[in-house]
XYZ file of C-alpha atoms in Angstrom:
514
model
C 48.988 -22.055 -14.194
C 50.687 -21.992 -17.494
C 50.577 -18.258 -17.940
C 51.609 -18.171 -21.818
C 48.275 -19.925 -22.563
C 45.989 -18.077 -19.892
C 42.750 -16.687 -21.489
C 39.733 -14.839 -20.089
C 36.120 -16.188 -20.963
C 33.210 -14.250 -20.652
C 30.481 -15.717 -18.304
C 27.282 -17.069 -19.475
C 24.201 -15.655 -18.305
C 23.735 -18.885 -16.116
C 27.222 -18.417 -14.778
C 26.491 -15.159 -14.017
C 23.514 -15.830 -11.934
C 25.556 -18.128 -9.929
C 28.237 -15.806 -9.481
C 25.731 -13.046 -7.925
C 24.092 -15.823 -6.065
C 27.335 -16.675 -4.580
C 28.078 -13.293 -3.279
C 25.168 -13.516 -1.019
C 26.187 -16.834 0.560
C 27.785 -16.623 3.924
C 28.740 -20.005 3.653
C 30.827 -19.856 0.761
C 29.429 -23.635 0.491
C 25.941 -23.693 -1.270
C 27.175 -23.969 -4.638
C 29.145 -27.255 -4.482
C 27.689 -29.975 -6.144
C 29.564 -33.470 -5.803
C 29.109 -37.029 -5.194
C 31.619 -40.068 -4.238
C 31.401 -43.535 -5.923
C 32.567 -46.509 -4.193
C 34.414 -48.930 -6.674
C 34.128 -52.271 -5.863
C 37.687 -53.729 -7.046
C 41.321 -52.943 -7.393
C 42.379 -49.410 -9.180
C 45.614 -48.764 -10.898
C 46.618 -44.960 -9.429
C 48.737 -43.798 -12.306
C 46.162 -44.851 -14.767
C 43.549 -43.164 -13.223
C 45.972 -40.063 -12.995
C 46.543 -40.281 -16.561
C 42.683 -40.429 -17.164
C 41.961 -37.314 -15.232
C 44.291 -35.449 -16.985
C 42.569 -36.721 -20.462
C 39.347 -35.793 -19.118
C 40.408 -32.243 -18.497
C 41.803 -31.536 -21.891
C 38.638 -32.709 -23.272
C 36.330 -31.034 -21.351
C 36.981 -27.211 -21.615
C 34.623 -25.949 -18.712
C 37.208 -27.894 -16.380
C 39.817 -25.317 -17.753
C 38.444 -22.417 -15.729
C 40.755 -21.667 -13.065
C 39.000 -18.518 -11.133
C 36.549 -16.196 -11.734
C 37.692 -12.474 -11.767
C 36.576 -10.020 -9.271
C 34.245 -8.216 -11.710
C 32.036 -11.634 -11.822
C 32.333 -11.052 -15.551
C 35.092 -13.068 -16.756
C 36.791 -16.562 -16.048
C 40.443 -16.987 -16.135
C 40.991 -20.080 -17.992
C 44.063 -22.438 -18.964
C 44.031 -25.209 -21.555
C 47.355 -26.586 -19.977
C 46.514 -26.485 -16.186
C 46.858 -29.705 -14.652
C 43.803 -31.165 -12.588
C 43.204 -30.419 -8.565
C 43.466 -34.132 -8.036
C 44.168 -35.830 -4.959
C 45.525 -39.661 -4.428
C 44.817 -40.727 -0.561
C 45.491 -44.525 1.246
C 43.358 -45.078 4.212
C 43.856 -48.496 4.090
C 46.198 -48.697 6.900
C 43.598 -46.900 9.293
C 42.045 -48.723 12.027
C 38.669 -47.847 10.491
C 39.360 -46.753 6.951
C 35.954 -46.003 5.728
C 34.991 -43.756 8.719
C 38.302 -41.679 8.105
C 37.574 -41.506 4.072
C 34.401 -40.182 4.884
C 35.769 -37.548 7.337
C 38.120 -36.546 4.737
C 35.441 -35.868 1.958
C 33.130 -34.190 4.397
C 35.942 -31.795 5.327
C 37.221 -31.349 1.968
C 33.637 -30.578 0.734
C 32.630 -28.280 3.348
C 35.413 -26.015 2.677
C 34.312 -22.753 1.702
C 34.724 -22.050 -2.600
C 37.203 -19.350 -3.260
C 35.696 -18.674 -6.664
C 38.769 -15.871 -7.357
C 41.757 -18.133 -5.858
C 40.340 -21.723 -6.630
C 40.070 -24.706 -7.195
C 37.035 -24.985 -8.769
C 36.799 -28.294 -8.449
C 38.479 -31.346 -7.587
C 39.211 -35.069 -7.929
C 39.972 -37.749 -5.255
C 40.632 -41.319 -5.338
C 40.718 -42.804 -1.964
C 41.936 -46.244 -1.235
C 39.537 -48.016 1.646
C 41.149 -51.869 1.149
C 42.872 -53.454 -1.963
C 39.215 -54.191 -3.637
C 37.585 -51.288 -2.649
C 38.436 -47.276 -3.728
C 36.247 -44.369 -3.158
C 36.123 -41.595 -5.968
C 35.093 -38.329 -4.836
C 34.379 -35.481 -7.100
C 32.892 -31.973 -6.498
C 32.498 -28.896 -8.927
C 31.246 -25.438 -7.917
C 28.137 -24.788 -9.930
C 30.051 -22.170 -11.768
C 31.698 -24.521 -13.880
C 29.041 -27.258 -14.437
C 25.563 -28.854 -13.830
C 24.239 -32.085 -12.704
C 24.090 -33.759 -16.301
C 27.740 -32.359 -16.915
C 29.069 -34.200 -13.950
C 27.661 -37.566 -15.568
C 29.292 -36.623 -19.061
C 32.277 -36.267 -17.158
C 32.363 -39.205 -14.812
C 31.481 -41.252 -17.899
C 34.497 -39.889 -19.940
C 36.724 -40.919 -17.206
C 35.660 -44.401 -16.786
C 35.758 -44.638 -20.281
C 39.366 -43.200 -20.347
C 40.628 -45.560 -17.052
C 38.906 -48.584 -18.625
C 41.060 -48.027 -22.134
C 44.300 -47.582 -20.649
C 43.856 -50.747 -18.200
C 42.972 -52.749 -21.012
C 45.607 -51.096 -23.349
C 43.214 -50.356 -25.775
C 42.382 -46.829 -27.863
C 40.131 -44.435 -25.826
C 39.294 -42.120 -28.958
C 37.597 -38.792 -29.268
C 35.172 -38.020 -26.505
C 32.463 -36.876 -28.556
C 31.982 -34.049 -25.838
C 31.059 -30.560 -27.033
C 32.118 -27.703 -25.897
C 31.536 -24.531 -23.234
C 32.192 -22.287 -25.738
C 29.254 -24.093 -27.856
C 26.996 -23.912 -24.984
C 27.831 -20.080 -24.650
C 26.916 -19.154 -28.391
C 23.794 -21.060 -28.026
C 22.529 -19.121 -25.142
C 23.519 -15.854 -26.717
C 21.559 -16.741 -29.791
C 18.879 -17.328 -27.672
C 18.751 -14.289 -25.933
C 18.646 -12.539 -28.805
C 15.428 -14.672 -30.029
C 11.998 -14.176 -30.492
C 11.595 -17.495 -28.709
C 13.325 -15.707 -25.385
C 10.237 -13.045 -25.532
C 7.720 -15.983 -26.059
C 9.188 -17.736 -22.643
C 9.303 -14.501 -21.219
C 5.440 -13.571 -22.043
C 4.562 -17.105 -20.720
C 6.214 -16.914 -17.531
C 5.286 -13.285 -16.579
C 1.246 -14.693 -17.724
C 1.590 -17.903 -15.488
C 3.013 -16.008 -12.376
C 1.172 -12.704 -12.410
C -1.374 -13.512 -9.676
C 0.822 -16.209 -8.281
C 0.469 -17.878 -4.488
C 2.838 -17.562 -1.976
C 5.593 -20.779 -2.053
C 4.352 -23.441 0.461
C 6.302 -23.374 3.343
C 6.173 -26.412 5.672
C 7.919 -25.302 8.736
C 7.371 -21.275 8.102
C 10.111 -18.887 6.701
C 13.479 -19.197 7.593
C 13.093 -15.656 9.520
C 10.932 -17.260 11.692
C 14.201 -19.167 13.174
C 12.722 -22.489 13.615
C 15.834 -24.021 11.949
C 19.283 -25.164 13.771
C 20.889 -22.136 12.398
C 24.337 -24.169 12.579
C 25.710 -22.189 9.710
C 25.604 -25.543 7.486
C 24.726 -24.848 3.774
C 22.133 -27.685 4.165
C 20.790 -30.560 6.258
C 19.835 -33.447 4.892
C 17.655 -37.088 6.035
C 18.087 -40.049 3.818
C 15.445 -43.031 3.944
C 15.007 -45.398 1.259
C 11.406 -46.773 -0.026
C 11.328 -50.504 -0.150
C 11.474 -52.478 -4.097
C 7.812 -53.586 -3.228
C 6.170 -50.382 -3.187
C 8.456 -48.961 -6.028
C 6.919 -51.942 -8.264
C 3.611 -50.794 -6.860
C 4.303 -47.202 -8.041
C 5.501 -48.316 -11.606
C 2.393 -50.243 -11.842
C 0.044 -47.325 -10.935
C 1.970 -45.038 -13.062
C 1.523 -47.411 -16.132
C -2.125 -47.722 -15.155
C -2.684 -44.067 -15.423
C -0.345 -43.889 -18.971
C 1.786 -41.321 -16.624
C 5.650 -40.913 -16.490
C 6.753 -42.255 -12.924
C 8.302 -38.914 -12.636
C 5.235 -37.242 -12.945
C 3.173 -39.402 -10.757
C 5.922 -38.377 -8.046
C 5.735 -34.676 -8.575
C 2.149 -34.895 -7.874
C 2.581 -37.151 -4.993
C 4.999 -34.497 -3.433
C 2.291 -31.610 -4.362
C -0.619 -33.720 -2.681
C 1.698 -33.910 0.842
C 2.462 -30.276 0.177
C -1.881 -29.603 0.161
C -2.269 -31.893 3.148
C 0.532 -30.502 5.259
C -0.592 -26.996 4.732
C -4.054 -26.787 3.667
C -3.174 -24.491 0.335
C -4.433 -25.438 -2.472
C -3.213 -23.268 -5.348
C 0.371 -25.088 -4.902
C 4.039 -23.714 -6.664
C 6.529 -26.739 -6.687
C 10.372 -26.066 -8.061
C 11.270 -27.929 -10.920
C 14.930 -28.497 -11.524
C 15.616 -28.739 -15.736
C 18.676 -29.071 -17.291
C 17.920 -26.377 -20.094
C 19.489 -28.424 -22.709
C 17.042 -28.333 -25.334
C 19.442 -29.172 -28.759
C 21.509 -31.937 -29.565
C 24.631 -29.464 -29.018
C 24.091 -28.872 -25.585
C 23.097 -32.149 -24.689
C 26.857 -33.343 -25.187
C 28.738 -30.397 -23.836
C 29.770 -30.300 -20.217
C 29.258 -26.925 -18.240
C 26.523 -25.202 -16.515
C 22.964 -24.907 -17.840
C 20.454 -26.115 -15.281
C 17.613 -23.955 -14.509
C 14.707 -23.922 -12.217
C 11.040 -23.744 -13.016
C 8.241 -22.412 -10.775
C 5.762 -25.430 -11.608
C 2.032 -24.167 -10.732
C -1.213 -26.302 -10.271
C -4.347 -26.671 -8.104
C -4.173 -29.591 -6.103
C -8.017 -30.482 -4.567
C -8.643 -32.994 -1.598
C -11.701 -34.116 -3.515
C -9.703 -35.386 -6.252
C -8.043 -38.833 -6.844
C -4.297 -38.993 -7.569
C -4.842 -39.981 -11.290
C -6.855 -36.817 -11.692
C -4.408 -34.635 -10.223
C -1.857 -36.081 -12.200
C -4.182 -35.282 -15.648
C -3.790 -31.847 -14.292
C -0.252 -31.866 -13.735
C 0.928 -33.665 -17.072
C -0.262 -30.525 -19.235
C 1.676 -28.013 -16.832
C 5.001 -29.929 -16.707
C 4.762 -30.171 -20.626
C 4.232 -26.421 -20.973
C 6.869 -25.367 -18.485
C 9.486 -27.914 -20.171
C 8.746 -25.774 -23.301
C 9.700 -22.377 -22.016
C 12.826 -24.079 -19.508
C 15.478 -22.099 -20.867
C 13.728 -18.930 -19.636
C 16.382 -18.347 -16.360
C 14.910 -17.838 -13.105
C 17.444 -15.001 -12.413
C 15.687 -13.154 -15.594
C 12.295 -14.016 -14.338
C 13.039 -12.498 -10.699
C 14.158 -9.354 -12.373
C 10.923 -9.277 -14.660
C 8.883 -9.898 -11.826
C 10.689 -6.821 -9.708
C 12.041 -8.917 -7.297
C 15.401 -8.169 -5.402
C 17.872 -10.069 -3.742
C 16.114 -9.341 -0.382
C 12.425 -10.256 -1.685
C 10.391 -13.268 -1.674
C 11.025 -16.232 -3.343
C 9.096 -17.871 -6.343
C 10.394 -20.880 -5.589
C 8.289 -23.766 -3.786
C 9.766 -27.433 -2.675
C 12.011 -28.727 -5.070
C 11.121 -32.158 -6.403
C 14.136 -33.954 -8.265
C 13.448 -37.027 -9.669
C 16.537 -39.206 -10.850
C 15.380 -42.502 -12.147
C 18.170 -43.388 -14.382
C 20.815 -45.532 -14.201
C 24.246 -44.104 -12.290
C 26.405 -47.019 -13.364
C 29.802 -46.440 -14.384
C 32.334 -49.254 -14.584
C 36.050 -48.954 -14.046
C 37.814 -51.530 -16.038
C 34.758 -53.616 -15.630
C 34.316 -52.783 -11.497
C 30.712 -52.125 -10.883
C 30.216 -48.822 -8.780
C 27.507 -47.408 -6.031
C 27.163 -43.696 -6.522
C 26.353 -41.435 -3.403
C 25.167 -37.746 -3.604
C 26.765 -35.651 -1.394
C 25.556 -32.156 -2.457
C 22.907 -30.910 -5.172
C 23.620 -27.418 -4.791
C 21.468 -24.276 -3.259
C 18.691 -25.569 -1.349
C 15.665 -22.668 -1.283
C 14.094 -23.899 1.764
C 13.234 -27.489 0.777
C 14.214 -30.056 -1.990
C 13.133 -33.606 -1.927
C 15.448 -35.924 -4.330
C 14.466 -39.434 -5.248
C 16.696 -41.723 -6.888
C 17.125 -45.165 -8.570
C 20.201 -47.053 -7.914
C 19.196 -49.877 -9.812
C 19.774 -53.806 -8.600
C 16.205 -53.706 -7.156
C 17.534 -51.859 -4.257
C 14.555 -49.657 -3.784
C 14.719 -45.870 -4.158
C 16.787 -43.474 -2.213
C 14.722 -40.408 -0.750
C 16.797 -37.386 0.579
C 15.086 -34.299 2.051
C 17.526 -31.438 2.128
C 16.375 -28.519 4.241
C 17.795 -24.750 4.481
C 19.105 -25.240 8.518
C 17.710 -21.640 9.201
C 14.142 -23.315 8.819
C 14.374 -26.796 9.570
C 15.974 -28.813 12.453
C 16.914 -32.250 11.775
C 13.741 -33.449 13.574
C 11.657 -31.327 11.262
C 12.990 -33.083 7.851
C 13.067 -36.282 9.815
C 9.360 -36.136 10.548
C 8.166 -34.607 7.032
C 10.652 -37.317 5.631
C 8.616 -39.874 7.200
C 5.183 -38.650 6.940
C 5.818 -38.201 2.813
C 6.837 -41.989 2.763
C 3.775 -43.103 4.593
C 1.664 -41.209 2.423
C 2.949 -43.077 -0.436
C 2.869 -46.256 1.187
C -0.944 -45.388 1.469
C -1.403 -44.424 -2.545
C 0.380 -47.864 -3.303
C -2.572 -49.577 -1.075
C -5.425 -47.058 -2.136
C -4.801 -45.809 -5.530
C -8.263 -44.602 -6.205
C -8.970 -42.964 -2.829
C -9.473 -39.098 -2.676
C -6.316 -37.613 -1.951
C -7.971 -35.729 0.875
C -8.594 -38.851 2.650
C -5.004 -39.896 3.018
C -3.620 -39.729 6.281
C 0.007 -38.326 7.109
C -0.115 -38.986 10.908
C 1.779 -42.220 11.946
C -0.664 -44.030 15.245
C 1.732 -42.544 17.631
C 1.293 -39.336 16.171
C -2.659 -39.406 15.989
C -2.496 -40.712 19.910
C -0.086 -37.498 20.782
C -2.307 -35.009 18.913
C -5.641 -36.453 20.551
C -4.404 -37.464 23.835
C -0.853 -36.552 24.934
C -1.707 -32.891 25.036
C -4.356 -32.742 27.332
C -1.939 -33.831 30.045
C -1.764 -36.836 32.471
C -5.177 -36.630 33.998
C -6.655 -35.774 30.671
C -7.689 -31.823 31.150
C -6.407 -29.358 29.298
C -3.557 -27.270 31.142
C -4.235 -23.681 32.229
C -8.233 -23.926 31.969
C -10.980 -25.094 29.815
C -10.648 -24.715 26.280
C -12.866 -21.465 25.946
C -11.200 -19.753 28.846
C -8.353 -20.401 26.895
C -9.277 -18.986 23.801
C -10.809 -15.826 25.774
C -7.468 -15.331 27.224
C -6.000 -15.319 23.760
C -8.450 -13.007 22.486
C -7.082 -10.538 25.193
C -3.720 -10.828 24.503
C -3.712 -10.759 20.582
C -6.829 -9.799 19.414
C -5.221 -8.706 15.727
C -3.112 -12.375 15.290
C -4.445 -14.404 12.561
C -6.497 -17.384 14.604
C -7.719 -19.266 11.471
C -6.276 -18.940 7.806
C -7.247 -20.982 4.436
C -7.219 -20.610 0.880
C -7.870 -16.841 0.233
C -9.214 -15.759 3.556
C -7.807 -15.057 7.425
C -9.737 -14.564 10.258
C -8.516 -12.629 13.483
C -9.063 -13.863 17.110
C -11.153 -10.741 17.588
C -12.916 -11.129 14.478
C -13.562 -14.698 15.325
C -14.803 -13.836 18.970
C -17.276 -11.382 17.525
C -18.449 -13.818 14.999
C -18.904 -16.741 17.557
C -20.592 -14.330 19.678
C -23.192 -13.300 16.708
C -23.454 -16.889 15.925
C -24.967 -17.498 19.457
C -26.915 -14.462 19.714
C -28.753 -15.541 16.317
C -29.158 -19.228 17.950
C -30.914 -17.812 20.702
C -33.094 -15.848 18.687
C -34.364 -18.936 16.749
C -35.070 -20.465 20.187
C -31.905 -22.656 20.391
C -30.010 -22.111 23.602
C -31.054 -19.537 26.205
C -29.680 -16.310 27.622
C -27.186 -16.150 30.783
C -26.657 -13.900 33.085
């Protein structure tokens, strides 16, 4: 670090929120975001190293070396060298597996905000015509949109160096621009309007949708990993069909997919008042859209899902909710929790996150095509569904990321499989009521209707009535049935059943028993 040029910069509100959340993260890994890019062609490592240095000079967010223990200031050095690793795995017996193992280990190292590094670039050689570019960042440095800006600049500079042309000015904004805009916003009447909007929207908020119970129920793996992931792909034929359906509704494809995610939550839980999480860039000005840094936010998206309606009717309900949420997207989630009087250990106001990224991720390095693979999106609050369009008619990649204290890998795999099955049913029957959609595969339905009865077709432990009576004795105050705004305990259900039976006898239906 060049001591002569070291500076101290105040953290923005968004960065401060990340710092506080990082202190609560026992894994010290949740706030890493990263991806690896397959480069289909040879790379000049000297030019790549030069390009990395130029990008760091262009992007002042990458000047951050560490965060001071007070959590209020970053240590900044404009002359610092980029954390860069160049490795050759081409001589290994299994070079791709060896490279992936290195990437997994590097990404899995805990982040040290006080000691750094806060990001890293790595170029890994797999073969003469194949390289992997891995880059990760702590979320306090940049967000996902900034990551794309950085990679595009890196590709442009590298290409110019290889071709012997001028790469010119970056055209990128600065972190100081972002901080100034944020300070102006927080002192404005717009901030007050946004605050009033969200407090009104969430005044009588429902509990967030939980597909497998809360983390404290201990249903997950408990491995200590920041998240677990399952990945599947939606075939191009179904992708094309969903595009046609969205066009027919005159709706954005992303809105259609968010509605589908909400439908899945309703079918899986029975809850009609749905809270989803909508990740947003919170970049509403021309200057903010070209300035690498951390601005991203997550919005609670609340709307009703009625099983009696069609998907198109639900999309019509969702469209104005998304529009109004986006108009107020700069109001920080951390501020909203504070305004609602929620502390660090209190309930979440976030349901499953739905992150739709249907845009081209392609960057060309000296004309060589690339394939992008996400490694980590950042912190996972219970569940995240991310859908990517990688182009080239290869269908969509669908990632389910789950909190490992709430989900096992089998849990996630089951939800992902049923969600994709539901999307397939929507393609086939777009005009059906969503309540008529079937989440179960034929095998799951057989297991539900037949497998639980045992090999001889009898209920293990006695008849259903006997099992119910035993449960009433064991846990009369436990909830037996719950729905939208109501719940009934086993004891209450038993009393109501006895009362109904008595009423039927009084009406001449049924008879007295000894």
